[in-house]
mmCIF file of C-alpha atoms in Angstrom:
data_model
loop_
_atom_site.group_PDB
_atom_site.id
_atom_site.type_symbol
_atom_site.label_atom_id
_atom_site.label_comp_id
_atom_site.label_asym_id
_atom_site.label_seq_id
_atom_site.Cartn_x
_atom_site.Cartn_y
_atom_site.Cartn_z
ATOM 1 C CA UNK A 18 -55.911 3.415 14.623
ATOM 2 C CA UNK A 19 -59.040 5.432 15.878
ATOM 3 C CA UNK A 20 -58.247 9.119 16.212
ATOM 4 C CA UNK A 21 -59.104 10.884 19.548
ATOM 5 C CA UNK A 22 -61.752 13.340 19.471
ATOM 6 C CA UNK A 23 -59.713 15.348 21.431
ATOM 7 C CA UNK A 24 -55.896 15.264 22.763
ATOM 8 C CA UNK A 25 -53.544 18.044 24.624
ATOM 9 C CA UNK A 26 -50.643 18.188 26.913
ATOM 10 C CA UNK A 27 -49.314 20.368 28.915
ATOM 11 C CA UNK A 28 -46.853 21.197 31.908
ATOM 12 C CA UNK A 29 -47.071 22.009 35.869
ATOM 13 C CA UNK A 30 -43.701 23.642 36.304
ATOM 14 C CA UNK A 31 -43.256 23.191 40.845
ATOM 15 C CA UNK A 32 -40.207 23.396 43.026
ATOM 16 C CA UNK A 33 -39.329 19.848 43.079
ATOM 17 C CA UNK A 34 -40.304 18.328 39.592
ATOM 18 C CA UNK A 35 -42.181 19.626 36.255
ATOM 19 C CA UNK A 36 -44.659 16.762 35.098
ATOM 20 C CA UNK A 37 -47.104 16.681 32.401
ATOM 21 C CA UNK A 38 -50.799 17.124 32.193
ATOM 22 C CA UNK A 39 -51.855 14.588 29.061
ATOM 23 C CA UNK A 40 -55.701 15.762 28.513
ATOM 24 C CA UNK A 41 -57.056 12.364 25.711
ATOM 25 C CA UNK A 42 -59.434 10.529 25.127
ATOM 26 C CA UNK A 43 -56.785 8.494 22.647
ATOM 27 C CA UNK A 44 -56.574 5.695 26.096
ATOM 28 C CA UNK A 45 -59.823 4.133 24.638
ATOM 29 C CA UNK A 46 -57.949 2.694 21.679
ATOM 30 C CA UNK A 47 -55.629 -0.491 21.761
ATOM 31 C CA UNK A 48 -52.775 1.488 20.595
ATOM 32 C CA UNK A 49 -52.607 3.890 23.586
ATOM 33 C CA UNK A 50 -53.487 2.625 26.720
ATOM 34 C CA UNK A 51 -54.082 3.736 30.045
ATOM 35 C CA UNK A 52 -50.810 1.565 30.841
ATOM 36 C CA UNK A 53 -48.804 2.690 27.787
ATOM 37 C CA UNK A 54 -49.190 6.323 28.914
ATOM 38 C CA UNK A 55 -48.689 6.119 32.430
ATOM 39 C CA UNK A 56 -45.619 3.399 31.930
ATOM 40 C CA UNK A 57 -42.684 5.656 31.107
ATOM 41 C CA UNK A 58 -43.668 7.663 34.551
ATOM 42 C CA UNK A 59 -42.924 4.652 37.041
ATOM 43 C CA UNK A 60 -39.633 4.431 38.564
ATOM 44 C CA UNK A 61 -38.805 1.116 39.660
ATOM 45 C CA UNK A 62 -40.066 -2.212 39.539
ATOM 46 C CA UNK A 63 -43.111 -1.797 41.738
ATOM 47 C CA UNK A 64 -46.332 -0.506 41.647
ATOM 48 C CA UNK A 65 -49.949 -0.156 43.478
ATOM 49 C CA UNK A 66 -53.076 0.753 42.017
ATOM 50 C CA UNK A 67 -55.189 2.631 44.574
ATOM 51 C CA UNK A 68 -59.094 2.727 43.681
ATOM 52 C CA UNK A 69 -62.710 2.329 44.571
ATOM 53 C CA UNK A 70 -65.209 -0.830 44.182
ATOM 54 C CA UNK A 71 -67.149 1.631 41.488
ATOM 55 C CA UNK A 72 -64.006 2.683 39.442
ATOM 56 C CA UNK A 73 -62.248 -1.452 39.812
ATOM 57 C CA UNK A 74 -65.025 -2.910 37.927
ATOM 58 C CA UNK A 75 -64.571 -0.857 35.094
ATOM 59 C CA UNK A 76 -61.188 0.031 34.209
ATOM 60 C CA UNK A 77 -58.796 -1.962 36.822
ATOM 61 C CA UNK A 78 -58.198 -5.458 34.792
ATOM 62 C CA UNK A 79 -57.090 -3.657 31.981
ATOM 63 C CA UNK A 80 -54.737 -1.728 33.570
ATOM 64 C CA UNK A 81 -53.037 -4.107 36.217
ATOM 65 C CA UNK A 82 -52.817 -6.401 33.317
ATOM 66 C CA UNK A 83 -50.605 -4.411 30.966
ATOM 67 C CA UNK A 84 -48.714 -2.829 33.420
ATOM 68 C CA UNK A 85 -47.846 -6.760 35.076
ATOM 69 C CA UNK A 86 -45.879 -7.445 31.864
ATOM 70 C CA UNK A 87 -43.364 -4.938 33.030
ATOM 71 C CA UNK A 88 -43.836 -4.340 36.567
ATOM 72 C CA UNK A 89 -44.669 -6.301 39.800
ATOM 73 C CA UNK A 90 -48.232 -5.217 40.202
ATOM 74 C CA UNK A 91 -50.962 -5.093 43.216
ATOM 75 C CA UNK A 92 -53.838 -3.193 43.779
ATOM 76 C CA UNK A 93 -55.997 -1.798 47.212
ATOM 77 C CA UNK A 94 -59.794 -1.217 46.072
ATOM 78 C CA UNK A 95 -61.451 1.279 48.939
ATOM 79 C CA UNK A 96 -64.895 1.423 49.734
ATOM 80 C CA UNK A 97 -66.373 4.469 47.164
ATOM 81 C CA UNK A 98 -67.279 7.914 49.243
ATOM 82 C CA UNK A 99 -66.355 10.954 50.516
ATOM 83 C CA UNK A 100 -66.934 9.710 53.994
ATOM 84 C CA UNK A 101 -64.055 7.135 53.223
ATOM 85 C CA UNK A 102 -61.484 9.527 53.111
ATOM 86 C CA UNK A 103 -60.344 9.028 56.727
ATOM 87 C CA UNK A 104 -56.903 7.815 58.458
ATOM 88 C CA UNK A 105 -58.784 3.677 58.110
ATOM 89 C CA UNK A 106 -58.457 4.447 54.569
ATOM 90 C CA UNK A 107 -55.237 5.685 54.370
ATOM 91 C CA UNK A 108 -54.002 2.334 56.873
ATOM 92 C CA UNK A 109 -55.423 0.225 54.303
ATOM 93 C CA UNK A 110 -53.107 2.065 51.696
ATOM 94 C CA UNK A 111 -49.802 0.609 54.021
ATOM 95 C CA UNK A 112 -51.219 -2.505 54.624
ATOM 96 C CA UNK A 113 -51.195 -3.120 51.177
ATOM 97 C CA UNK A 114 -47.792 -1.681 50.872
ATOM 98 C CA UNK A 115 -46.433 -3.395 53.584
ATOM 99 C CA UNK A 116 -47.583 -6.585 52.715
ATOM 100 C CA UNK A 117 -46.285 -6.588 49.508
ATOM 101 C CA UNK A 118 -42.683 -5.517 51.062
ATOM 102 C CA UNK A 119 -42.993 -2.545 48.681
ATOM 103 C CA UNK A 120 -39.939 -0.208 49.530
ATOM 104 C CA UNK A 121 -39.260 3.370 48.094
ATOM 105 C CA UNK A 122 -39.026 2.331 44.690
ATOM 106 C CA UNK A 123 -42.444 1.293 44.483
ATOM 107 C CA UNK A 124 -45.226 4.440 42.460
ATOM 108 C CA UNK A 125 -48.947 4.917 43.698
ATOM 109 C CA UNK A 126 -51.353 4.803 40.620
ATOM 110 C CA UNK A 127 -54.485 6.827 41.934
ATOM 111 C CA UNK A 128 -57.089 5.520 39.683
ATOM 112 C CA UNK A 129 -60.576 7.085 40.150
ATOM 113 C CA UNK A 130 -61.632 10.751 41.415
ATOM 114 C CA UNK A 131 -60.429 13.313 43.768
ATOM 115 C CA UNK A 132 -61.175 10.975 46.653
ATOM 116 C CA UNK A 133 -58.945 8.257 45.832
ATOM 117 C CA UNK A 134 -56.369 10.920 44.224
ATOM 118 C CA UNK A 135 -56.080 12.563 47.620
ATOM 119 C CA UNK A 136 -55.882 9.760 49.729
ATOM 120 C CA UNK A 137 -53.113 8.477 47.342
ATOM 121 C CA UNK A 138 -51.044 11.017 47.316
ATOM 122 C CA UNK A 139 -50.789 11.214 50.660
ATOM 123 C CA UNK A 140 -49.895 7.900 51.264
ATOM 124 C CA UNK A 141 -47.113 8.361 48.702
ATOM 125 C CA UNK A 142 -46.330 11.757 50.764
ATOM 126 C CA UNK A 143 -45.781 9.979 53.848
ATOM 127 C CA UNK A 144 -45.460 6.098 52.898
ATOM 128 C CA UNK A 145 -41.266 5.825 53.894
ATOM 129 C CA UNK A 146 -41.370 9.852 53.509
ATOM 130 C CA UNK A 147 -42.251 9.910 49.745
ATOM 131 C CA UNK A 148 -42.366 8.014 46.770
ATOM 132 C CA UNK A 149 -43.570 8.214 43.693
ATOM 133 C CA UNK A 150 -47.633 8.402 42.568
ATOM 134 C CA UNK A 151 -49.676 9.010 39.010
ATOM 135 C CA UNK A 152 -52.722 10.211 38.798
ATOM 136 C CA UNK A 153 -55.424 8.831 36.596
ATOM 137 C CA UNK A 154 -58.289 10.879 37.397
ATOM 138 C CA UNK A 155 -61.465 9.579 36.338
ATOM 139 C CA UNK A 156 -64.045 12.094 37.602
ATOM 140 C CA UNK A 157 -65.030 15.457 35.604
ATOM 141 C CA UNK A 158 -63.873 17.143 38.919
ATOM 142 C CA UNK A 159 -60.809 15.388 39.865
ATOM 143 C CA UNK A 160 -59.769 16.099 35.913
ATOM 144 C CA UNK A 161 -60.157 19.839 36.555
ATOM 145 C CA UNK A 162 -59.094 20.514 39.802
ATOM 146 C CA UNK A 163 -57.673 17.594 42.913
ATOM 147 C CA UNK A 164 -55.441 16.106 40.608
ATOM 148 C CA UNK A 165 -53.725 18.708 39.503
ATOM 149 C CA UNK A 166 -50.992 20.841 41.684
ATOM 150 C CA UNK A 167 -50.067 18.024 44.705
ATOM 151 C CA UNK A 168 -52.637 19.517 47.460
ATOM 152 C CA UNK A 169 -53.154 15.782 49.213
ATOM 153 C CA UNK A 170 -54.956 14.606 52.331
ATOM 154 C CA UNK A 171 -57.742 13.284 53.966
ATOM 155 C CA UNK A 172 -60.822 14.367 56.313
ATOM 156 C CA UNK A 173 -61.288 14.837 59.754
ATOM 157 C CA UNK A 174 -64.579 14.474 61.622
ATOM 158 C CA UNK A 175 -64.310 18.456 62.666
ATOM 159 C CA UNK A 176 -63.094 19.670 59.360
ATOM 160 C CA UNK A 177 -62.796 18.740 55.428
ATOM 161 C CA UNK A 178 -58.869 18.189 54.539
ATOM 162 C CA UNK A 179 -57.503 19.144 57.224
ATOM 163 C CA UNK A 180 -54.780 16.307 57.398
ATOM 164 C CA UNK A 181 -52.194 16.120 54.657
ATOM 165 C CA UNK A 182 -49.352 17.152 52.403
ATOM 166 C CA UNK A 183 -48.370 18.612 49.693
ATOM 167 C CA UNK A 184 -46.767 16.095 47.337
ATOM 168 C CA UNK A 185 -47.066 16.342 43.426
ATOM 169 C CA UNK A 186 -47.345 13.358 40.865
ATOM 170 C CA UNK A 187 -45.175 12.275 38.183
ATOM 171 C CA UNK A 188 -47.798 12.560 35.837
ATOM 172 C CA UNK A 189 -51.450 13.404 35.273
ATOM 173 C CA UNK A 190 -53.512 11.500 32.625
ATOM 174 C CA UNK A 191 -57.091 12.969 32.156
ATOM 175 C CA UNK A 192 -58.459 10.377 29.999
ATOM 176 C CA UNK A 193 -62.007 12.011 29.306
ATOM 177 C CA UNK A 194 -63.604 8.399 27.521
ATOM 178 C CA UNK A 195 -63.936 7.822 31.601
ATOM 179 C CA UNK A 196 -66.076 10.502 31.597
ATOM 180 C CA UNK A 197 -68.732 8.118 29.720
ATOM 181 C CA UNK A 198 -69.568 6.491 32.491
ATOM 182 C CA UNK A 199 -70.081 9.189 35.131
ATOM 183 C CA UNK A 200 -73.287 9.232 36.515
ATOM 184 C CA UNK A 201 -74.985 12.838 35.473
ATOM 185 C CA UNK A 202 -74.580 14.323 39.217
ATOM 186 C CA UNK A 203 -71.061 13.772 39.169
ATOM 187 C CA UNK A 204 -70.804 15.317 35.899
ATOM 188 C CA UNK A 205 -72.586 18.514 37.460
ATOM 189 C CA UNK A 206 -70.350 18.678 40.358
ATOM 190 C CA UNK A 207 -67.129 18.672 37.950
ATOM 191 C CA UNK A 208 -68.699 21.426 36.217
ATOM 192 C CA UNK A 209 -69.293 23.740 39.274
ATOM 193 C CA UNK A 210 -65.338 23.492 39.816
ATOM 194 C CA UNK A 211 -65.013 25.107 35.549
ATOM 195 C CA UNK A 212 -67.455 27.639 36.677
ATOM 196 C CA UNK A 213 -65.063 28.299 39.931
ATOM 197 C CA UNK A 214 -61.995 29.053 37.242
ATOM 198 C CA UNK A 215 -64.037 31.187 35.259
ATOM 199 C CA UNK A 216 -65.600 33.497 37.929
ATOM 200 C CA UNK A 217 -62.337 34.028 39.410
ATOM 201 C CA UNK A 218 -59.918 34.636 36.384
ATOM 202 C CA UNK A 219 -61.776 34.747 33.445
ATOM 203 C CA UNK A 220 -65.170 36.552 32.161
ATOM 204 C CA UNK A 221 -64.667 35.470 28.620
ATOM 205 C CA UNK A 222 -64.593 31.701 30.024
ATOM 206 C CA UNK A 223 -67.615 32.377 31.795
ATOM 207 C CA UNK A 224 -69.221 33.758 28.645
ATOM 208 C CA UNK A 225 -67.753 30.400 26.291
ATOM 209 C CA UNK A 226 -69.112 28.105 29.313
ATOM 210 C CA UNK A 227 -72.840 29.532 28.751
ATOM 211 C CA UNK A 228 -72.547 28.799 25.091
ATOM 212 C CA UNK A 229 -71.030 25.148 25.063
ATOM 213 C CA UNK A 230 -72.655 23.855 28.530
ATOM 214 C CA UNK A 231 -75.409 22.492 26.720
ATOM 215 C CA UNK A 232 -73.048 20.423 24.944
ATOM 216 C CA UNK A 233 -71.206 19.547 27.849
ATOM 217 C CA UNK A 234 -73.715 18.402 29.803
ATOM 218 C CA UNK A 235 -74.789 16.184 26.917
ATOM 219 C CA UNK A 236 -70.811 14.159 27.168
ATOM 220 C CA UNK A 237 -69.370 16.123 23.895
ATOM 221 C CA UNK A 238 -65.918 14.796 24.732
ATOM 222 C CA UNK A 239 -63.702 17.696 22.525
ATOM 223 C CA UNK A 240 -65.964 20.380 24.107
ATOM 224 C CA UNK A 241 -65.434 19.062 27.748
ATOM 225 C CA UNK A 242 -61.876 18.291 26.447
ATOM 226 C CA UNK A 243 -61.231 21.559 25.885
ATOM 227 C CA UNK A 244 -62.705 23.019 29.136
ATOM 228 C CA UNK A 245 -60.211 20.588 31.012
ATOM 229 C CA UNK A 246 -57.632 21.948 29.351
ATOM 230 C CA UNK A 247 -58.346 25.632 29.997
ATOM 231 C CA UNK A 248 -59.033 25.064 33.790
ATOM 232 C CA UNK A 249 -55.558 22.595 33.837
ATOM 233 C CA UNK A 250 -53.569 25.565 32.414
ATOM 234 C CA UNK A 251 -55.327 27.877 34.658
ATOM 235 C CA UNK A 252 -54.433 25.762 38.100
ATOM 236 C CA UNK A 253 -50.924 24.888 36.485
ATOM 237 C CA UNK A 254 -50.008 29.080 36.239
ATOM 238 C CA UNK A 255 -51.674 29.456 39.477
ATOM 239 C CA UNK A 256 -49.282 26.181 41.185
ATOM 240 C CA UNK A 257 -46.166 27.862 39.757
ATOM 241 C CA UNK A 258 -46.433 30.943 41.411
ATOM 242 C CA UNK A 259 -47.547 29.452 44.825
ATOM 243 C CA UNK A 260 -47.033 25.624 45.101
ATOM 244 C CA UNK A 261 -47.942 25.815 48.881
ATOM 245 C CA UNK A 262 -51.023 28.100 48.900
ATOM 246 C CA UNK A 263 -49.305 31.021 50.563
ATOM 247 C CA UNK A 264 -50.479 33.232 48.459
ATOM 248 C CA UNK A 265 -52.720 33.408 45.064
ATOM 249 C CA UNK A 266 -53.130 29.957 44.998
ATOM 250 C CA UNK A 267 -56.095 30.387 48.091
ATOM 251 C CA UNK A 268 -57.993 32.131 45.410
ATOM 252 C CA UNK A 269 -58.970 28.481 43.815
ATOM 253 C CA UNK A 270 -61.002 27.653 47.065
ATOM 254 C CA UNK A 271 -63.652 30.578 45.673
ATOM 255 C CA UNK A 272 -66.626 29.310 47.562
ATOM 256 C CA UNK A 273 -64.959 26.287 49.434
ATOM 257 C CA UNK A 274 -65.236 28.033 52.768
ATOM 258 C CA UNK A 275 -68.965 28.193 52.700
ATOM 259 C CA UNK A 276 -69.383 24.813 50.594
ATOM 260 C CA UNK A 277 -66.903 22.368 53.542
ATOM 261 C CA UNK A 278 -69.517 23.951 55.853
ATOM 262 C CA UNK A 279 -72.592 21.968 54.262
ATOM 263 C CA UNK A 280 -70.266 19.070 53.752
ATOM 264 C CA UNK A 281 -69.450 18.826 57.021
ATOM 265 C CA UNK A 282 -72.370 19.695 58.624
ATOM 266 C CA UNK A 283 -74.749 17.493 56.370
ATOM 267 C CA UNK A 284 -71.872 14.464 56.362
ATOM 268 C CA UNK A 285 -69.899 13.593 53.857
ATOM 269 C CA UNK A 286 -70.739 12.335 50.735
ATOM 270 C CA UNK A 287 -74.649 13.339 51.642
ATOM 271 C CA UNK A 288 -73.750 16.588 49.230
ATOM 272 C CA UNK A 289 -70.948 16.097 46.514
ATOM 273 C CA UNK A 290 -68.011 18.361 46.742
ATOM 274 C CA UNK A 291 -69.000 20.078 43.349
ATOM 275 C CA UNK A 292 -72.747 20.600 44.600
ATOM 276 C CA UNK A 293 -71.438 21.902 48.057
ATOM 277 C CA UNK A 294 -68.905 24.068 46.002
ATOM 278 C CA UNK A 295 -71.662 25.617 43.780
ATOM 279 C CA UNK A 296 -74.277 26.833 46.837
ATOM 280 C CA UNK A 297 -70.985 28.225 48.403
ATOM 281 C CA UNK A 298 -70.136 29.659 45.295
ATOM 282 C CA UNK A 299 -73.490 31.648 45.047
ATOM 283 C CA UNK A 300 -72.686 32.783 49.005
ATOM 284 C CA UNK A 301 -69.866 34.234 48.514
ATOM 285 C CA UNK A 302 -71.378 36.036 45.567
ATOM 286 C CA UNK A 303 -73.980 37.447 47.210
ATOM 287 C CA UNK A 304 -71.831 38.310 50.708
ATOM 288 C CA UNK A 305 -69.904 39.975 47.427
ATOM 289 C CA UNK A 306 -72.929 41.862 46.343
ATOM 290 C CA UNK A 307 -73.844 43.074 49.345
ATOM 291 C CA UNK A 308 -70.504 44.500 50.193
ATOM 292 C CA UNK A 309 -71.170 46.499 47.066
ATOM 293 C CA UNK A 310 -68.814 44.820 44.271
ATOM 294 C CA UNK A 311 -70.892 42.526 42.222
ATOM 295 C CA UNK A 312 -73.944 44.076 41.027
ATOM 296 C CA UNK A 313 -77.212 42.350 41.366
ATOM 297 C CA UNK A 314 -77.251 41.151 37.860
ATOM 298 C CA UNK A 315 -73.570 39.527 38.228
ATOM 299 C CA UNK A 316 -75.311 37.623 40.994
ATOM 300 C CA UNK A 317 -78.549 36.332 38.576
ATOM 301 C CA UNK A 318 -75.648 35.455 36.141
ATOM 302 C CA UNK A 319 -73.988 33.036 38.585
ATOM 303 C CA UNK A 320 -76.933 31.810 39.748
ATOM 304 C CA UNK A 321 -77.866 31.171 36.073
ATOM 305 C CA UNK A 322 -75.000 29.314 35.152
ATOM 306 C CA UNK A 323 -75.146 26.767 38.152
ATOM 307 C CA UNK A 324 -78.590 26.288 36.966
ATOM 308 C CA UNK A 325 -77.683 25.634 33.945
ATOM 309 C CA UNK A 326 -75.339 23.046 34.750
ATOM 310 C CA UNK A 327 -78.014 21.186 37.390
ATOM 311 C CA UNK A 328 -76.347 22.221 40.621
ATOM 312 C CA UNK A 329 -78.175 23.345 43.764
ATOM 313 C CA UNK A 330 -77.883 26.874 44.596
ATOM 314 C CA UNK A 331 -79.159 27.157 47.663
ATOM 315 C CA UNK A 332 -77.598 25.682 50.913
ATOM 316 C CA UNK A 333 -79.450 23.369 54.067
ATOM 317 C CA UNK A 334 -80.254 25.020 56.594
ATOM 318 C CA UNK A 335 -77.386 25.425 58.553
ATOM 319 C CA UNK A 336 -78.297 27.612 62.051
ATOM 320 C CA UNK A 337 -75.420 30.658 61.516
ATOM 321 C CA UNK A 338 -73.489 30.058 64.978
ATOM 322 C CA UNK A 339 -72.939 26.576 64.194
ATOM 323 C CA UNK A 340 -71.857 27.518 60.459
ATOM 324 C CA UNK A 341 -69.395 30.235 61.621
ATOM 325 C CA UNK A 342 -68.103 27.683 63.625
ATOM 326 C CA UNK A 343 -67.442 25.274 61.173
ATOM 327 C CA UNK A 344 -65.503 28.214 59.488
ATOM 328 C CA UNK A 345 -63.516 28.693 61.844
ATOM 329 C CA UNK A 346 -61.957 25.439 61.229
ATOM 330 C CA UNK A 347 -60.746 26.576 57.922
ATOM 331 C CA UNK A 348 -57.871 26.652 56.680
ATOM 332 C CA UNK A 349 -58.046 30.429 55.777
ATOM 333 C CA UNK A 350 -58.460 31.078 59.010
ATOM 334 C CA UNK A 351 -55.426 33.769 60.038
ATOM 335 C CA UNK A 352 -55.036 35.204 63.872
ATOM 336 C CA UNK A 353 -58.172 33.801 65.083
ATOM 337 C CA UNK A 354 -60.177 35.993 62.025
ATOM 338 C CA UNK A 355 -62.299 34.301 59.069
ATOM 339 C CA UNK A 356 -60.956 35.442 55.429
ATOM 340 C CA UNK A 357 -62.900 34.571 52.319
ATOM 341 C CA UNK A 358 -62.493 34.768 48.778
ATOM 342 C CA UNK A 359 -64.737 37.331 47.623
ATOM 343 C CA UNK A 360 -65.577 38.768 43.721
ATOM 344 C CA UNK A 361 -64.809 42.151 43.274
ATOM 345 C CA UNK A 362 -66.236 41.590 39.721
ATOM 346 C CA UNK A 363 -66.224 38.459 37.320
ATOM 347 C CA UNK A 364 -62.943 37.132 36.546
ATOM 348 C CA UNK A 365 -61.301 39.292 39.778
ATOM 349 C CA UNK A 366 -60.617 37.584 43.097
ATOM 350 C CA UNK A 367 -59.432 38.507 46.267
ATOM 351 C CA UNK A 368 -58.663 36.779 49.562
ATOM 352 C CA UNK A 369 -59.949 39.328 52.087
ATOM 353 C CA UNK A 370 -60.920 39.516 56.002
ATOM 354 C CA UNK A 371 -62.192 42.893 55.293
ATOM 355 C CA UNK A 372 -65.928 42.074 55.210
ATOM 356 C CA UNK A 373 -68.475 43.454 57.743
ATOM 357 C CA UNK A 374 -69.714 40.260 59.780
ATOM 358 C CA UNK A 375 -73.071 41.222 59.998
ATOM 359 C CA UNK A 376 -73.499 41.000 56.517
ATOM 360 C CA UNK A 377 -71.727 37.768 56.683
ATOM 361 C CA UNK A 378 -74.254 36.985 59.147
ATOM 362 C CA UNK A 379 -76.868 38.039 56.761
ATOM 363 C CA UNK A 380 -76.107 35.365 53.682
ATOM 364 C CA UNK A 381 -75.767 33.026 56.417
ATOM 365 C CA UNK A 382 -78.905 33.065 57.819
ATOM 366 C CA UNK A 383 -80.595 33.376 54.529
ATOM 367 C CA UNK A 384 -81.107 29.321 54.865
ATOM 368 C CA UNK A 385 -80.361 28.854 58.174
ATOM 369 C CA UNK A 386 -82.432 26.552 60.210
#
């Protein structure tokens, strides 16, 4: 038996269910397969694998056929993109269901990135009010961040997730030989959601990410292993205080206010979550910076690190009253007044309205058009 460069576990302790987190590459070898993982994790008889026609071709027939020797097996392949995740998507997900007579015994496999594990999960939130799903993320930044804590849904033309549910898996199984076939830009964009964890909870991650970058940029499977794992734990803690987002768990959208502005504005999919992420990332540090927290090195330090990982840190232009608009469609939005997450220093978050707009005004129109 080939040993895995690198295998973990761990647990997401919620309200309704604790599941595991299995963090491998181990599913590359004939001994432990995608299928044998996920297998003791389906209840029932039934099951539908939800992907893409870029994930199918490459890990599907291996898959649906070891799971078909136990189970009754299907599959729905969806078009690949972020502008897929819509309600035509989700109707394709019950179709398939339907068809098939499926009933509430049936579990979801998501199989490919945060897309797909979105849009799966909330069909299993609301396919006969809830059943079962698995996720089988296959994207650096579904790995470290959508698939983890139940946060499910899909887009709307006006606004990025703004229709779903909250509905957690059985299981999550990170299997990073996937990762092997990510083109390099999706790689990037996975990375700008580590960098997120760090700069919010952690220096000393931020400080291990600038040494061992260059080696996960080049596909070092234990060091990117090991990053998954660290972010996984971080998101699992931050899901078992605040499984709805009530409270601390708002912190993980550090720069996702300013980054589902470019996506929406410049269409989705035309910028990749992770790349909008990172420019919004670099916003919010400098709206940070000039509300007199971060100091202007903290800011060349961020800026660094998203360099170093290939993402773009600066914005399109984006004409400020049409951004601010866009913002107001956010989710963070409380009695009619835009709140951000903001850096008070490296490693220290904080969900605040308490920023002057003008200098809101000010990053804005740095790049505006």
């Amino acid at each position: 038996m080939v040993m895995p460069t690198f295998h973990d576990s761990l647990i997401v302790h919620t309200q309704g269910h604790d599941y595991p987190i299995v963090i491998t590459e181990q599913s590359t070898t004939e001994h432990s397969s995608m299928a044998k993982q996920v297998a003791p994790y389906i209840s029932g008889r039934q099951v539908l694998i939800v992907t893409n026609d870029t994930v199918a071709p490459l890990y599907l027939a291996a898959l649906e056929d070891e799971l078909a020797e136990q189970f009754t097996v299907k599959v729905c392949v969806l078009p690949d993109g972020e502008q897929y995740k819509n309600q035509a998507s989700i109707d394709q997900i019950y179709d398939a269901l339907m068809t098939e007579h499926f009933n509430r015994d049936v579990t979801l496999i998501a199989l490919g990135g945060g897309v797909i594990g979105d849009m799966t999960g909330f069909a299993a939130a609301s396919f006969m009010r809830g059943v079962n799903f698995i996720q089988i993320p296959t994207t650096l930044l579904s790995q470290v961040d959508s698939s983890v804590g139940g946060k499910t849904g899909i887009n709307h033309p006006q606004g990025k997730n703004m229709i779903g549910a909250f509905w957690q898996p059985q299981m999550v199984l990170a299997d990073m030989s996937t990762l092997k076939t990510l083109p390099a830009r999706e790689l990037s964009a996975g990375v700008a959601e580590i960098i997120k964890y760090a700069l919010i909870m952690d220096e000393s991650f931020l400080t291990w990410l600038e040494a061992n970058l260059p080696a996960m940029m080049a596909l070092d499977l234990a060091v990117l292993g090991e990053a998954v794992k660290r972010c996984c734990q971080y998101k699992a803690d931050v899901v078992a205080q605040d499984e709805r987002e009530s409270g601390v768990r708002a912190l993980l959208n550090f720069g996702h206010t300013f980054g589902h502005v470019i996506e929406t504005h410049e269409g989705y999919g035309n910028w990749l979550h992770g790349e909008a992420v990172a420019a919004g990332m670099l916003q919010a540090a400098e709206l940070s910076q000039k509300i007199g927290w971060l100091t202007d090195d903290e800011v060349v330090r961020i800026k660094r690190v998203l360099e170093l990982a290939n993402l773009p840190v600066i914005p399109p232009a984006i004409d400020v009253e049409t951004a601010l608009d866009l913002m107001g469609h956010d989710k963070k939005v409380k009695y009619g007044q835009i709140r951000l997450i903001l850096l008070k220093s490296i490693g220290d978050a904080v969900l605040t309205n308490e920023f002057d707009d003008q200098l809101l005004n000010e990053v804005l129109s740095k790049h505006s058009a």
